[in-house]
Amino acid sequence: MSWIASAVFVGALASIALVFTMQGLRTQGEERMPSTSTAPSAASAICAPLSGDDLGDTKWSPLGSSYVPSQADVGPGVIESDGFRRCFAPTPAGAVMAAANFVIQGSAGADLRLRLAAEATMPGPGRDAALAATGTGGSTNNSVQIAAYRVDEVDERAALVTIVVRTADGRLIQGSVPLAWFDGDWKLVVDPLTGAYTVLSPVANLGGTTPWSAGS
């Protein structure tokens, strides 16, 4: 079970996608993205304030058999001993970084997938569904590598970010990752009926996206 195979974080490959509208995503969060000129709120104090909005200095580190991106002023601001990563900038670049980190964590083993469901998803029925589905997963660590991204939509409360991954056998697969800003960080928005945050589809090339990988 992984980001590629798990019903929690992907759902089956299909010709139809889960529909997360920006208006629906905005209503998920309790707070607006904080201005970089304002003092941190009690909620955002959990994460040190970050403000970076440029992915030009990305560093890549191994996590399981994949590589995961980071950048000092974009995030993740916290990397825990088990590899769980959180705290991202309230910017478009922070949304991209969060989406990419969540995708890799969703492929890095059962323990991280459980933490992803418990701690990096919006509270409510969606999180409950994700936790229930995660409990049925295995422990396989699948190698997928970030290949590209595209910011589909973003504002002060929500984002839709397409992440393209390359599988171990060379296929390119993409999914649009829905995020909401909540409790001082980006969180996944999960379909309460399926426990999934996206449906993946194969793509022939990286057209229409920005190449972004450990080898670039």
XYZ file of C-alpha atoms in Angstrom:
216
model
C 0.000 0.000 0.000
C 1.369 3.451 -0.934
C 0.478 6.782 -2.443
C 0.249 4.878 -5.714
C -1.798 1.969 -4.388
C -3.562 3.087 -1.213
C -7.252 3.900 -1.299
C -6.599 6.331 1.537
C -4.398 8.689 -0.393
C -5.175 7.910 -3.981
C -8.270 5.907 -4.795
C -8.309 3.641 -7.833
C -7.076 4.967 -11.162
C -10.165 6.147 -12.952
C -11.339 8.346 -15.771
C -13.099 10.636 -13.306
C -11.408 12.673 -10.606
C -12.494 13.757 -7.183
C -13.803 17.291 -7.467
C -12.524 19.728 -4.860
C -13.636 23.266 -5.699
C -11.705 26.197 -4.343
C -14.806 27.458 -2.578
C -15.197 24.093 -0.891
C -11.553 24.081 0.140
C -11.756 27.613 1.516
C -14.608 26.656 3.816
C -12.490 23.883 5.347
C -10.081 26.223 7.123
C -10.628 28.371 10.190
C -8.055 31.033 9.483
C -6.575 33.025 6.633
C -2.957 32.673 5.634
C -1.097 35.045 7.970
C 0.636 38.115 6.629
C 4.409 37.891 6.916
C 4.302 41.290 8.628
C 2.056 40.185 11.470
C 3.002 38.435 14.676
C 2.407 34.668 14.787
C -0.919 33.594 16.219
C -1.208 31.060 19.017
C -2.031 28.415 16.401
C 0.847 29.234 14.074
C 3.289 29.299 17.008
C 3.340 25.512 16.647
C 5.275 26.178 13.450
C 7.974 28.828 13.183
C 6.896 31.483 10.640
C 8.193 30.886 7.114
C 7.672 33.210 4.164
C 9.632 31.836 1.208
C 7.948 31.932 -2.195
C 10.653 30.642 -4.526
C 11.543 26.989 -5.142
C 14.861 27.764 -6.820
C 17.026 26.540 -3.932
C 15.323 23.211 -3.224
C 17.335 20.543 -1.441
C 16.467 16.837 -1.796
C 16.927 14.244 0.933
C 16.204 10.498 1.014
C 13.047 9.285 2.704
C 12.651 5.552 2.342
C 13.488 4.800 -1.265
C 12.335 8.222 -2.501
C 13.697 11.756 -2.332
C 11.778 14.525 -0.621
C 12.215 18.286 -1.137
C 12.877 21.020 1.403
C 13.950 24.635 1.522
C 14.911 26.662 4.573
C 12.363 29.468 4.186
C 9.608 27.390 2.510
C 9.556 24.220 4.602
C 9.251 21.764 6.067
C 10.145 23.703 9.185
C 9.984 20.550 11.305
C 11.414 17.149 10.339
C 10.870 14.577 13.051
C 13.031 11.550 13.806
C 10.695 9.144 11.992
C 10.751 11.308 8.858
C 7.383 13.010 9.424
C 7.564 16.507 7.950
C 5.368 19.503 8.708
C 5.306 23.319 8.904
C 5.258 25.013 5.507
C 5.161 28.618 4.369
C 1.737 30.232 3.834
C 2.633 30.954 0.204
C 2.143 29.269 -3.178
C 5.653 27.798 -2.887
C 4.778 26.507 0.576
C 1.688 24.823 -0.828
C 3.752 23.100 -3.516
C 6.326 21.982 -0.939
C 3.606 20.658 1.359
C 1.887 18.738 -1.441
C 5.161 17.134 -2.554
C 6.132 16.169 0.991
C 2.704 14.694 1.662
C 2.870 12.641 -1.538
C 6.240 11.139 -0.617
C 5.198 10.508 2.993
C 2.147 8.700 1.633
C 4.503 6.270 -0.103
C 7.061 5.863 2.663
C 5.512 3.147 4.818
C 2.509 2.463 7.040
C 3.677 4.475 10.051
C 4.128 7.684 8.089
C 0.856 7.142 6.243
C -0.900 6.857 9.587
C 0.670 10.088 10.834
C -0.225 11.763 7.558
C -3.859 10.798 8.033
C -3.891 11.731 11.723
C -1.864 14.936 11.705
C -1.742 16.379 8.190
C -5.407 16.198 7.202
C -8.243 18.566 7.979
C -10.228 17.447 11.044
C -13.678 16.048 10.474
C -15.297 13.177 8.555
C -12.539 13.206 5.921
C -9.855 12.581 8.510
C -11.963 9.865 10.119
C -12.331 8.148 6.746
C -8.610 8.447 6.073
C -7.728 6.953 9.439
C -10.151 4.073 8.956
C -8.778 3.288 5.499
C -5.155 3.671 6.618
C -5.705 1.061 9.299
C -6.276 -1.519 6.580
C -2.994 -0.763 4.779
C 0.198 -2.752 4.592
C 3.772 -1.658 5.196
C 5.178 -1.662 1.671
C 7.524 1.209 0.888
C 7.113 2.083 -2.794
C 9.678 4.138 -4.656
C 8.148 7.128 -6.383
C 10.069 10.251 -7.248
C 8.754 13.774 -7.630
C 9.034 14.760 -11.290
C 7.108 18.031 -11.655
C 4.421 20.280 -10.220
C 1.770 22.745 -11.277
C -0.107 25.266 -9.157
C -3.677 24.943 -10.382
C -5.210 27.442 -7.947
C -4.101 29.107 -4.741
C -5.278 31.842 -2.425
C -4.980 32.763 1.236
C -7.057 29.814 2.447
C -6.725 26.993 -0.059
C -4.671 25.507 -2.864
C -4.887 22.874 -5.576
C -1.438 21.634 -6.561
C -0.790 19.005 -9.207
C 2.155 16.740 -8.403
C 3.645 14.456 -11.047
C 5.625 11.421 -9.871
C 7.783 8.930 -11.716
C 7.346 5.312 -10.639
C 10.131 2.774 -10.310
C 9.274 1.387 -13.758
C 9.431 4.828 -15.377
C 5.734 5.693 -15.669
C 4.565 9.254 -15.073
C 1.462 9.638 -12.910
C -0.148 12.834 -11.681
C -2.731 13.862 -9.138
C -4.150 17.178 -7.968
C -3.607 17.558 -4.218
C -6.215 19.713 -2.393
C -4.980 21.718 0.584
C -6.486 24.087 3.130
C -4.666 26.433 5.518
C -5.558 25.424 9.060
C -3.967 25.701 12.496
C -0.854 27.397 11.151
C -0.019 24.914 8.404
C -1.195 23.370 5.125
C -3.460 20.346 5.572
C -4.801 17.761 3.147
C -8.511 17.895 2.372
C -9.851 14.351 2.264
C -13.019 13.023 0.637
C -15.155 11.775 3.551
C -16.750 9.076 1.403
C -13.518 7.451 0.235
C -10.795 8.638 2.590
C -8.862 9.781 -0.493
C -7.378 13.166 -1.286
C -6.824 12.599 -4.973
C -7.235 10.241 -7.900
C -4.164 9.614 -10.009
C -4.011 9.418 -13.790
C -1.145 8.475 -16.107
C 0.435 11.168 -18.288
C 2.672 10.806 -21.325
C 5.060 13.658 -20.521
C 5.634 16.690 -18.321
C 3.885 19.124 -20.626
C 2.037 21.873 -18.788
C 3.999 21.374 -15.564
C 7.252 22.656 -14.103
C 9.949 19.950 -13.959
C 11.185 19.583 -10.377
C 13.157 16.610 -9.171
C 16.189 15.458 -7.233
C 18.101 15.159 -10.482
C 17.316 18.653 -11.778
